[in-house]
Tab-separated table of C-alpha atoms and ligand atoms in Angstrom:
chain	number	residue	atom	x	y	z
J	1	MET	CA	-26.990	-9.361	-1.990
J	2	THR	CA	-23.883	-8.658	0.107
J	3	ARG	CA	-20.904	-6.529	-0.853
J	4	THR	CA	-17.793	-7.456	-2.088
J	5	ARG	CA	-15.535	-7.067	0.846
J	6	VAL	CA	-12.030	-5.557	0.781
J	7	PHE	CA	-8.966	-5.324	2.625
J	8	SER	CA	-5.691	-3.135	1.957
J	9	GLY	CA	-3.205	-1.028	3.675
J	10	VAL	CA	-0.508	1.375	3.963
J	11	LYS	CA	2.902	0.606	6.010
J	12	PRO	CA	4.295	3.825	7.934
J	13	THR	CA	7.745	3.709	7.053
J	14	GLY	CA	7.836	6.850	5.451
J	15	HIS	CA	5.889	10.023	3.820
J	16	LEU	CA	3.297	8.560	1.699
J	17	THR	CA	4.513	9.027	-2.056
J	18	LEU	CA	2.283	9.791	-5.697
J	19	GLY	CA	3.385	5.547	-6.038
J	20	ASN	CA	0.857	4.821	-3.019
J	21	TYR	CA	-1.088	7.280	-4.026
J	22	LEU	CA	-1.556	6.693	-7.803
J	23	GLY	CA	-1.169	2.720	-7.355
J	24	ALA	CA	-3.732	1.883	-4.413
J	25	ILE	CA	-4.846	5.076	-1.987
J	26	ARG	CA	-7.390	6.523	-5.107
J	27	GLY	CA	-8.602	3.722	-6.018
J	28	TRP	CA	-9.803	3.287	-2.981
J	29	ALA	CA	-11.564	6.577	-2.657
J	30	GLU	CA	-12.734	6.912	-5.969
J	31	VAL	CA	-13.747	3.125	-6.480
J	32	ASP	CA	-13.664	0.534	-4.134
J	33	GLN	CA	-15.437	2.370	-1.032
J	34	HIS	CA	-18.722	2.849	-2.841
J	35	ARG	CA	-18.859	-0.303	-4.359
J	36	THR	CA	-17.635	-2.835	-1.367
J	37	ASP	CA	-17.311	-3.223	2.011
J	38	ALA	CA	-14.332	-1.711	2.629
J	39	LEU	CA	-12.154	-1.843	5.275
J	40	PHE	CA	-8.672	0.331	4.933
J	41	CYS	CA	-5.353	-0.093	7.442
J	42	VAL	CA	-3.015	1.971	8.407
J	43	VAL	CA	-0.643	-1.365	9.439
J	44	ASP	CA	1.558	0.098	11.897
J	45	LEU	CA	3.070	-3.620	12.884
J	46	HIS	CA	4.743	-3.942	9.758
J	47	ALA	CA	7.110	-0.681	10.385
J	48	LEU	CA	8.751	-2.657	12.923
J	49	THR	CA	10.031	-5.445	11.022
J	50	VAL	CA	12.903	-2.679	9.914
J	51	ASP	CA	15.114	-0.595	11.891
J	52	HIS	CA	12.549	2.287	13.443
J	53	ASP	CA	11.943	5.335	15.737
J	54	PRO	CA	9.197	4.779	17.671
J	55	ALA	CA	8.536	8.218	18.124
J	56	ARG	CA	8.924	8.304	14.042
J	57	VAL	CA	6.653	5.428	13.698
J	58	ARG	CA	4.035	6.919	15.626
J	59	ARG	CA	3.837	9.883	13.304
J	60	LEU	CA	3.420	8.428	10.305
J	61	SER	CA	0.343	6.271	11.692
J	62	ARG	CA	-1.314	9.498	12.147
J	63	GLN	CA	0.232	11.397	9.192
J	64	ALA	CA	-1.339	8.651	7.331
J	65	ALA	CA	-4.495	8.318	8.599
J	66	THR	CA	-5.238	11.649	7.709
J	67	LEU	CA	-3.448	11.552	4.145
J	68	LEU	CA	-6.301	8.399	3.852
J	69	LEU	CA	-8.967	10.537	4.722
J	70	ALA	CA	-7.274	13.579	2.912
J	71	SER	CA	-7.401	11.435	-0.236
J	72	GLY	CA	-11.022	11.236	0.830
J	73	LEU	CA	-12.038	7.916	2.022
J	74	ASP	CA	-14.952	8.295	3.822
J	75	PRO	CA	-15.643	6.993	7.345
J	76	GLU	CA	-19.577	6.903	6.515
J	77	LEU	CA	-18.375	4.231	3.859
J	78	CYS	CA	-15.663	2.426	4.865
J	79	THR	CA	-13.736	1.396	8.260
J	80	LEU	CA	-10.621	2.957	8.822
J	81	PHE	CA	-7.973	2.017	11.600
J	82	VAL	CA	-5.221	1.260	13.129
J	83	GLN	CA	-3.193	-2.481	12.903
J	84	SER	CA	-2.122	-2.727	16.230
J	85	HIS	CA	-5.497	-1.491	17.302
J	86	VAL	CA	-6.865	-5.062	16.876
J	87	ASP	CA	-5.723	-7.509	18.598
J	88	GLU	CA	-7.042	-10.371	15.541
J	89	HIS	CA	-3.630	-9.658	12.639
J	90	THR	CA	-2.023	-11.321	15.513
J	91	ARG	CA	-3.620	-13.630	16.718
J	92	LEU	CA	-3.928	-15.110	13.405
J	93	ALA	CA	-0.651	-14.318	11.759
J	94	TYR	CA	0.444	-17.056	13.906
J	95	LEU	CA	-1.285	-19.616	12.784
J	96	LEU	CA	-0.658	-18.204	9.256
J	97	GLU	CA	3.244	-19.271	10.496
J	98	CYS	CA	2.261	-22.775	11.279
J	99	THR	CA	0.302	-22.846	7.653
J	100	ALA	CA	3.573	-21.736	5.675
J	101	THR	CA	7.458	-22.855	5.208
J	102	ASP	CA	10.136	-21.205	5.875
J	103	GLY	CA	11.284	-21.821	1.854
J	104	GLU	CA	7.606	-19.706	0.806
J	105	MET	CA	9.626	-16.375	3.219
J	106	ARG	CA	12.888	-16.360	2.079
J	107	ARG	CA	11.139	-16.708	-1.979
J	108	MET	CA	9.132	-13.547	-1.346
J	109	ILE	CA	11.033	-10.733	-3.635
J	110	GLN	CA	10.434	-7.936	-1.182
J	111	TYR	CA	11.707	-9.890	1.771
J	112	LYS	CA	15.153	-10.363	-0.653
J	113	GLU	CA	15.305	-6.724	-1.535
J	114	LYS	CA	14.925	-5.138	2.009
J	115	ALA	CA	16.883	-7.747	3.894
J	116	ALA	CA	19.774	-7.272	1.598
J	117	ARG	CA	19.454	-3.343	2.309
J	118	GLU	CA	19.495	-3.845	6.162
J	119	ARG	CA	22.090	-5.979	5.805
J	120	ALA	CA	23.755	-3.171	4.045
J	121	GLY	CA	23.686	-1.062	7.217
J	122	GLN	CA	24.880	-1.237	10.646
J	123	SER	CA	21.608	-3.243	12.305
J	124	GLY	CA	20.429	-6.841	11.620
J	125	VAL	CA	17.249	-8.402	9.125
J	126	ARG	CA	14.820	-8.666	11.734
J	127	LEU	CA	13.193	-12.054	12.258
J	128	SER	CA	10.152	-10.148	11.529
J	129	LEU	CA	11.056	-9.026	7.957
J	130	LEU	CA	10.874	-12.675	6.787
J	131	THR	CA	7.840	-13.321	8.355
J	132	TYR	CA	6.243	-10.307	7.024
J	133	PRO	CA	3.896	-12.042	4.333
J	134	ALA	CA	2.348	-14.615	7.117
J	135	LEU	CA	0.830	-11.009	9.142
J	136	MET	CA	-0.128	-9.774	5.982
J	137	ALA	CA	-2.172	-12.379	4.853
J	138	ALA	CA	-3.409	-12.489	8.564
J	139	ASP	CA	-4.740	-9.074	7.513
J	140	ILE	CA	-6.642	-10.148	4.599
J	141	LEU	CA	-7.662	-13.115	5.957
J	142	ALA	CA	-9.091	-11.984	9.526
J	143	HIS	CA	-11.754	-9.762	7.461
J	144	GLY	CA	-12.748	-12.181	4.850
J	145	ALA	CA	-11.042	-10.223	2.269
J	146	GLU	CA	-12.427	-11.118	-0.911
J	147	GLU	CA	-10.488	-8.103	-3.532
J	148	VAL	CA	-7.211	-6.604	-2.109
J	149	PRO	CA	-6.579	-3.233	-4.109
J	150	VAL	CA	-2.742	-3.121	-4.306
J	151	GLY	CA	0.090	-1.941	-6.593
J	152	ASP	CA	2.481	-3.779	-8.549
J	153	ASP	CA	4.680	-4.861	-5.606
J	154	GLN	CA	2.184	-5.963	-3.122
J	155	VAL	CA	0.411	-8.663	-5.760
J	156	GLN	CA	3.063	-11.382	-4.674
J	157	HIS	CA	2.616	-11.344	-1.003
J	158	VAL	CA	-1.113	-11.544	-1.988
J	159	GLU	CA	-0.754	-14.845	-4.130
J	160	LEU	CA	1.049	-16.307	-1.331
J	161	THR	CA	-2.066	-15.456	1.213
J	162	ARG	CA	-4.042	-17.004	-1.648
J	163	VAL	CA	-1.581	-20.401	-0.944
J	164	LEU	CA	-1.821	-20.211	3.103
J	165	ALA	CA	-5.913	-19.910	2.405
J	166	ARG	CA	-6.054	-22.878	0.382
J	167	ARG	CA	-3.980	-24.480	2.247
J	168	PHE	CA	-5.254	-23.872	5.369
J	169	ASN	CA	-8.794	-24.697	4.375
J	170	ASP	CA	-7.474	-28.218	2.405
J	171	ARG	CA	-6.071	-29.503	5.935
J	172	TYR	CA	-8.383	-27.509	8.851
J	173	GLY	CA	-11.438	-27.035	7.389
J	174	ARG	CA	-12.791	-24.260	5.495
J	175	VAL	CA	-12.674	-21.323	7.264
J	176	PHE	CA	-10.925	-18.136	5.016
J	177	THR	CA	-12.338	-16.395	1.923
J	178	VAL	CA	-10.072	-17.084	-0.778
J	179	PRO	CA	-8.700	-13.561	-1.877
J	180	ARG	CA	-7.567	-12.274	-5.480
J	181	ALA	CA	-5.463	-8.863	-6.244
J	182	THR	CA	-6.723	-6.362	-7.555
J	183	ARG	CA	-4.510	-3.464	-9.130
J	184	PRO	CA	-4.862	0.078	-11.123
J	185	THR	CA	-5.540	-0.199	-15.034
J	186	VAL	CA	-1.907	2.535	-14.894
J	187	ALA	CA	0.310	3.340	-12.451
J	188	ALA	CA	0.067	0.165	-10.437
J	189	ARG	CA	4.001	0.409	-10.433
J	190	VAL	CA	5.464	4.477	-10.677
J	191	MET	CA	9.153	4.142	-10.722
J	192	ASP	CA	11.534	6.148	-9.861
J	193	LEU	CA	11.844	9.582	-11.091
J	194	ARG	CA	15.980	9.821	-10.935
J	195	ASP	CA	16.211	5.992	-11.368
J	196	PRO	CA	13.329	4.281	-13.607
J	197	THR	CA	14.297	0.829	-13.463
J	198	THR	CA	13.384	1.325	-9.629
J	199	LYS	CA	9.712	1.385	-7.980
J	200	MET	CA	9.247	5.199	-6.149
J	201	GLY	CA	9.477	3.610	-2.253
J	202	LYS	CA	8.751	5.810	0.416
J	203	SER	CA	11.528	4.405	2.361
J	204	HIS	CA	14.090	4.552	-0.351
J	205	ALA	CA	16.974	6.718	0.969
J	206	ASP	CA	17.416	8.881	-1.625
J	207	THR	CA	14.516	11.373	-1.852
J	208	ALA	CA	15.461	13.521	-5.513
J	209	GLY	CA	12.868	10.785	-7.204
J	210	ILE	CA	10.728	10.614	-5.239
J	211	VAL	CA	7.397	12.948	-5.005
J	212	TYR	CA	5.281	12.883	-1.896
J	213	LEU	CA	2.295	13.521	-1.345
J	214	LEU	CA	3.377	16.423	0.956
J	215	ASP	CA	5.470	17.685	-1.165
J	216	GLU	CA	5.302	21.744	-1.666
J	217	PRO	CA	4.346	22.421	-5.501
J	218	ASP	CA	7.501	23.854	-5.971
J	219	THR	CA	9.403	20.872	-4.873
J	220	VAL	CA	7.052	18.656	-7.014
J	221	ARG	CA	7.719	20.701	-10.074
J	222	ARG	CA	11.449	20.471	-9.666
J	223	LYS	CA	11.931	16.996	-9.116
J	224	VAL	CA	9.586	16.240	-12.383
J	225	MET	CA	11.572	18.745	-14.600
J	226	ARG	CA	14.724	16.566	-13.728
J	227	ALA	CA	13.430	13.126	-14.154
J	228	VAL	CA	16.055	11.224	-15.757
J	229	THR	CA	14.855	10.739	-19.163
J	230	ASP	CA	16.013	8.050	-22.169
J	231	SER	CA	18.577	9.124	-24.944
J	232	GLY	CA	16.507	10.263	-27.877
J	233	SER	CA	14.290	13.125	-28.606
J	234	GLU	CA	11.162	11.735	-29.498
J	235	VAL	CA	8.468	10.811	-26.901
J	236	VAL	CA	7.490	7.625	-27.375
J	237	TYR	CA	5.798	4.827	-25.007
J	238	ASP	CA	7.950	1.790	-24.774
J	239	ARG	CA	8.643	0.341	-20.901
J	240	GLU	CA	11.369	-1.540	-22.239
J	241	THR	CA	13.395	0.729	-23.858
J	242	ARG	CA	12.277	4.075	-22.732
J	243	PRO	CA	11.432	3.728	-18.944
J	244	GLY	CA	11.727	7.227	-18.117
J	245	LEU	CA	9.286	8.444	-20.432
J	246	ALA	CA	6.969	5.560	-19.992
J	247	ASN	CA	7.203	6.701	-16.404
J	248	LEU	CA	6.013	9.999	-16.927
J	249	LEU	CA	3.114	9.165	-19.496
J	250	GLU	CA	1.915	6.546	-16.767
J	251	VAL	CA	1.878	9.061	-14.267
J	252	LEU	CA	0.339	11.734	-16.542
J	253	ALA	CA	-2.394	8.955	-17.568
J	254	ALA	CA	-3.139	8.746	-14.494
J	255	CYS	CA	-3.497	12.098	-13.524
J	256	THR	CA	-5.247	13.054	-16.353
J	257	GLY	CA	-6.887	10.164	-17.946
J	258	GLY	CA	-5.969	8.976	-21.410
J	259	ARG	CA	-3.604	5.894	-22.319
J	260	PRO	CA	0.207	6.567	-21.966
J	261	GLU	CA	0.528	5.469	-25.169
J	262	ASP	CA	-2.220	8.121	-27.097
J	263	LEU	CA	-0.460	10.684	-24.863
J	264	ALA	CA	3.252	10.438	-25.882
J	265	GLY	CA	1.963	11.525	-29.638
J	266	GLU	CA	0.815	14.927	-28.615
J	267	PHE	CA	3.839	15.938	-27.139
J	268	ALA	CA	7.711	17.078	-29.639
J	269	SER	CA	10.326	17.532	-26.811
J	270	TYR	CA	10.701	15.553	-23.807
J	271	GLY	CA	10.054	19.357	-21.867
J	272	THR	CA	6.962	20.051	-22.973
J	273	LEU	CA	6.185	16.806	-21.665
J	274	LYS	CA	7.905	17.555	-17.883
J	275	LYS	CA	6.148	20.551	-17.165
J	276	THR	CA	2.580	18.836	-18.396
J	277	VAL	CA	3.306	16.013	-16.539
J	278	ALA	CA	4.609	18.431	-13.449
J	279	GLU	CA	1.201	20.694	-13.349
J	280	ALA	CA	-1.162	17.102	-13.416
J	281	VAL	CA	0.630	15.891	-10.760
J	282	VAL	CA	0.396	19.230	-8.390
J	283	GLU	CA	-2.807	19.486	-9.547
J	284	VAL	CA	-4.126	15.755	-8.392
J	285	LEU	CA	-2.502	16.252	-4.531
J	286	ARG	CA	-3.652	19.966	-4.595
J	287	PRO	CA	-6.819	18.937	-2.928
J	288	VAL	CA	-5.338	16.150	-1.038
J	289	GLN	CA	-2.935	19.035	0.278
J	290	GLU	CA	-5.404	21.611	1.560
J	291	ARG	CA	-7.905	18.957	3.070
J	292	HIS	CA	-5.310	17.369	5.055
J	293	ALA	CA	-3.981	20.477	6.125
J	294	GLU	CA	-7.664	21.359	7.662
J	295	LEU	CA	-7.957	17.529	9.184
J	296	SER	CA	-4.381	18.674	10.788
J	297	ALA	CA	-5.782	20.628	12.437
J	298	ASP	CA	-8.018	18.617	14.373
J	299	PRO	CA	-6.371	15.568	15.560
J	300	GLY	CA	-9.036	14.431	17.948
J	301	TYR	CA	-11.251	14.335	14.914
J	302	VAL	CA	-9.094	11.520	13.419
J	303	ASP	CA	-8.385	10.092	16.626
J	304	GLY	CA	-12.105	9.533	16.705
J	305	VAL	CA	-12.576	8.368	13.369
J	306	LEU	CA	-9.532	5.689	13.924
J	307	LYS	CA	-11.528	4.806	18.018
J	308	ASP	CA	-15.139	3.805	15.749
J	309	GLY	CA	-12.850	1.873	12.278
J	310	ALA	CA	-11.013	-0.303	15.108
J	311	GLU	CA	-14.058	-1.159	16.678
J	312	ARG	CA	-16.047	-2.162	13.986
J	313	ALA	CA	-13.073	-3.811	12.583
J	314	ARG	CA	-13.118	-5.766	15.759
J	315	GLY	CA	-16.479	-7.046	15.484
J	316	ARG	CA	-15.897	-8.351	12.128
J	317	SER	CA	-12.253	-10.100	12.611
J	318	ARG	CA	-12.982	-11.742	16.082
J	319	THR	CA	-15.486	-14.432	14.640
J	320	VAL	CA	-12.920	-15.856	11.723
J	321	VAL	CA	-10.063	-15.934	13.878
J	322	ASP	CA	-11.823	-17.626	16.624
J	323	ALA	CA	-12.806	-20.375	13.812
J	324	ALA	CA	-9.054	-20.617	13.006
J	325	TYR	CA	-8.024	-21.177	16.398
J	326	ARG	CA	-10.727	-23.928	16.942
J	327	ALA	CA	-10.066	-25.589	13.546
J	328	MET	CA	-6.473	-25.911	13.905
J	329	GLY	CA	-6.990	-27.600	16.986
J	330	LEU	CA	-6.581	-25.139	19.751
J	331	LEU	CA	-8.646	-25.729	22.968
J	332	PRO	CA	-11.510	-23.319	23.080
J	333	ALA	CA	-10.871	-21.084	26.500
J	334	ALA	CA	-14.003	-22.067	28.523
E	401	TYM	P1	2.830	0.135	0.894
E	401	TYM	O1	3.000	1.054	1.824
E	401	TYM	O2	4.911	-0.197	0.685
E	401	TYM	O3	2.121	0.945	-0.120
E	401	TYM	C1	0.419	0.901	0.114
E	401	TYM	C2	0.219	0.386	-1.299
E	401	TYM	O4	1.141	1.669	-2.175
E	401	TYM	C3	1.484	1.036	-3.742
E	401	TYM	N1	2.463	1.193	-3.508
E	401	TYM	C4	2.745	1.762	-4.856
E	401	TYM	N2	2.014	1.502	-6.469
E	401	TYM	C5	2.726	1.785	-7.480
E	401	TYM	N3	3.575	2.050	-7.540
E	401	TYM	C6	4.288	2.670	-6.381
E	401	TYM	N4	6.011	2.873	-6.589
E	401	TYM	C7	4.119	1.802	-5.112
E	401	TYM	N5	4.551	1.839	-4.250
E	401	TYM	C8	3.866	1.648	-3.023
E	401	TYM	C9	1.768	-0.825	-2.787
E	401	TYM	O5	0.965	-2.046	-3.576
E	401	TYM	C10	0.265	-1.035	-1.861
E	401	TYM	O6	-0.816	-1.543	-2.702
E	401	TYM	N6	3.031	-5.127	2.470
E	401	TYM	C11	2.132	-3.404	1.916
E	401	TYM	C12	0.787	-3.204	3.510
E	401	TYM	C13	0.202	-4.486	3.352
E	401	TYM	C14	-1.110	-4.390	2.937
E	401	TYM	C15	-1.918	-5.171	4.243
E	401	TYM	C16	-1.078	-4.652	1.873
E	401	TYM	C17	0.356	-4.844	4.602
E	401	TYM	N7	-1.066	-5.574	5.127
E	401	TYM	C18	-2.827	-6.296	3.852
E	401	TYM	C19	-2.819	-4.588	1.339
E	401	TYM	C20	-3.371	-6.047	1.969
E	401	TYM	C21	2.717	-2.370	2.065
E	401	TYM	O7	4.253	-2.801	2.537
E	401	TYM	O8	2.441	-1.364	1.316
């Protein structure tokens, strides 16, 4: 029996956060790589869609790959690679740009939010920020992925990928598998601790409410203890009216198990909840940080994993992308 094909990725635009870990990476390591045929990717080309420093992107790409391994991705079980090492992604992205419409791209929430942020800065909005979902769809479709495990914020992009795959198949013949997004049951959207109405995002300028995977334990404690909580004093779980508390309860549930609504009843005050959350996060991050320190001492190992991963990923995607070229009417090279 063939195993379900899975693809997902992280973008090296900043240091990885607790949101990335609980919303995506942990599930890849604990569940997906064991039960599926999974590919995980450091999607470095996506990091060029906003104003970037080349040296930083390079550094963050290696760090992201190292952190994925430290989080438990096992190259014996899954394929880990860097997007720019496999040309099929950009080859296919162009065909998908020729399948999608301008209006579809402009409707993407992430585009609207990021374009507004970029406009507020000095630099213009890069065209690639608009076409980003076509590249993301190519990432997924090139590998024939059936499932795409992501946090909430990426679901709209996966939905668009489904639309593009169906449209292509209907118009040019069946080339693509139509994928679906899968999400964790809790912590699919970890919010910023200082502003619980905003997603905890790795590229946000104000870092006080963002827990990074490599934050020292005392930094984690300080950030959690300073989390914005809502007025009132009783600990209840209600995402609408008590977003700050709900976020802390979801993080706790993701770290220790249980349901946020049940955990709420265990705390008499905000203070004890925060202390418990802080220690739970420190404990979840501890093994990841220890393993990251070991792996960082051996960059040759990480490079070797990425080289093998790219070779495997290239082989698998070539057939699909070549078929898409032919289906769209491009003359095969003799
Ligand atoms: P990125 O790098 O922003 O995030 C990587 C993964 O982490 C999830 N995530 C979160 N989950 C819960 N709470 C949060 N605060 C939080 N922040 C991030 C994201 O949903 C994602 O699953 N466009 C993608 C990268 C990408 C991709 C792909 C993903 C490119 N090609 C193909 C899947 C398949 C992105 O920017 O993820």
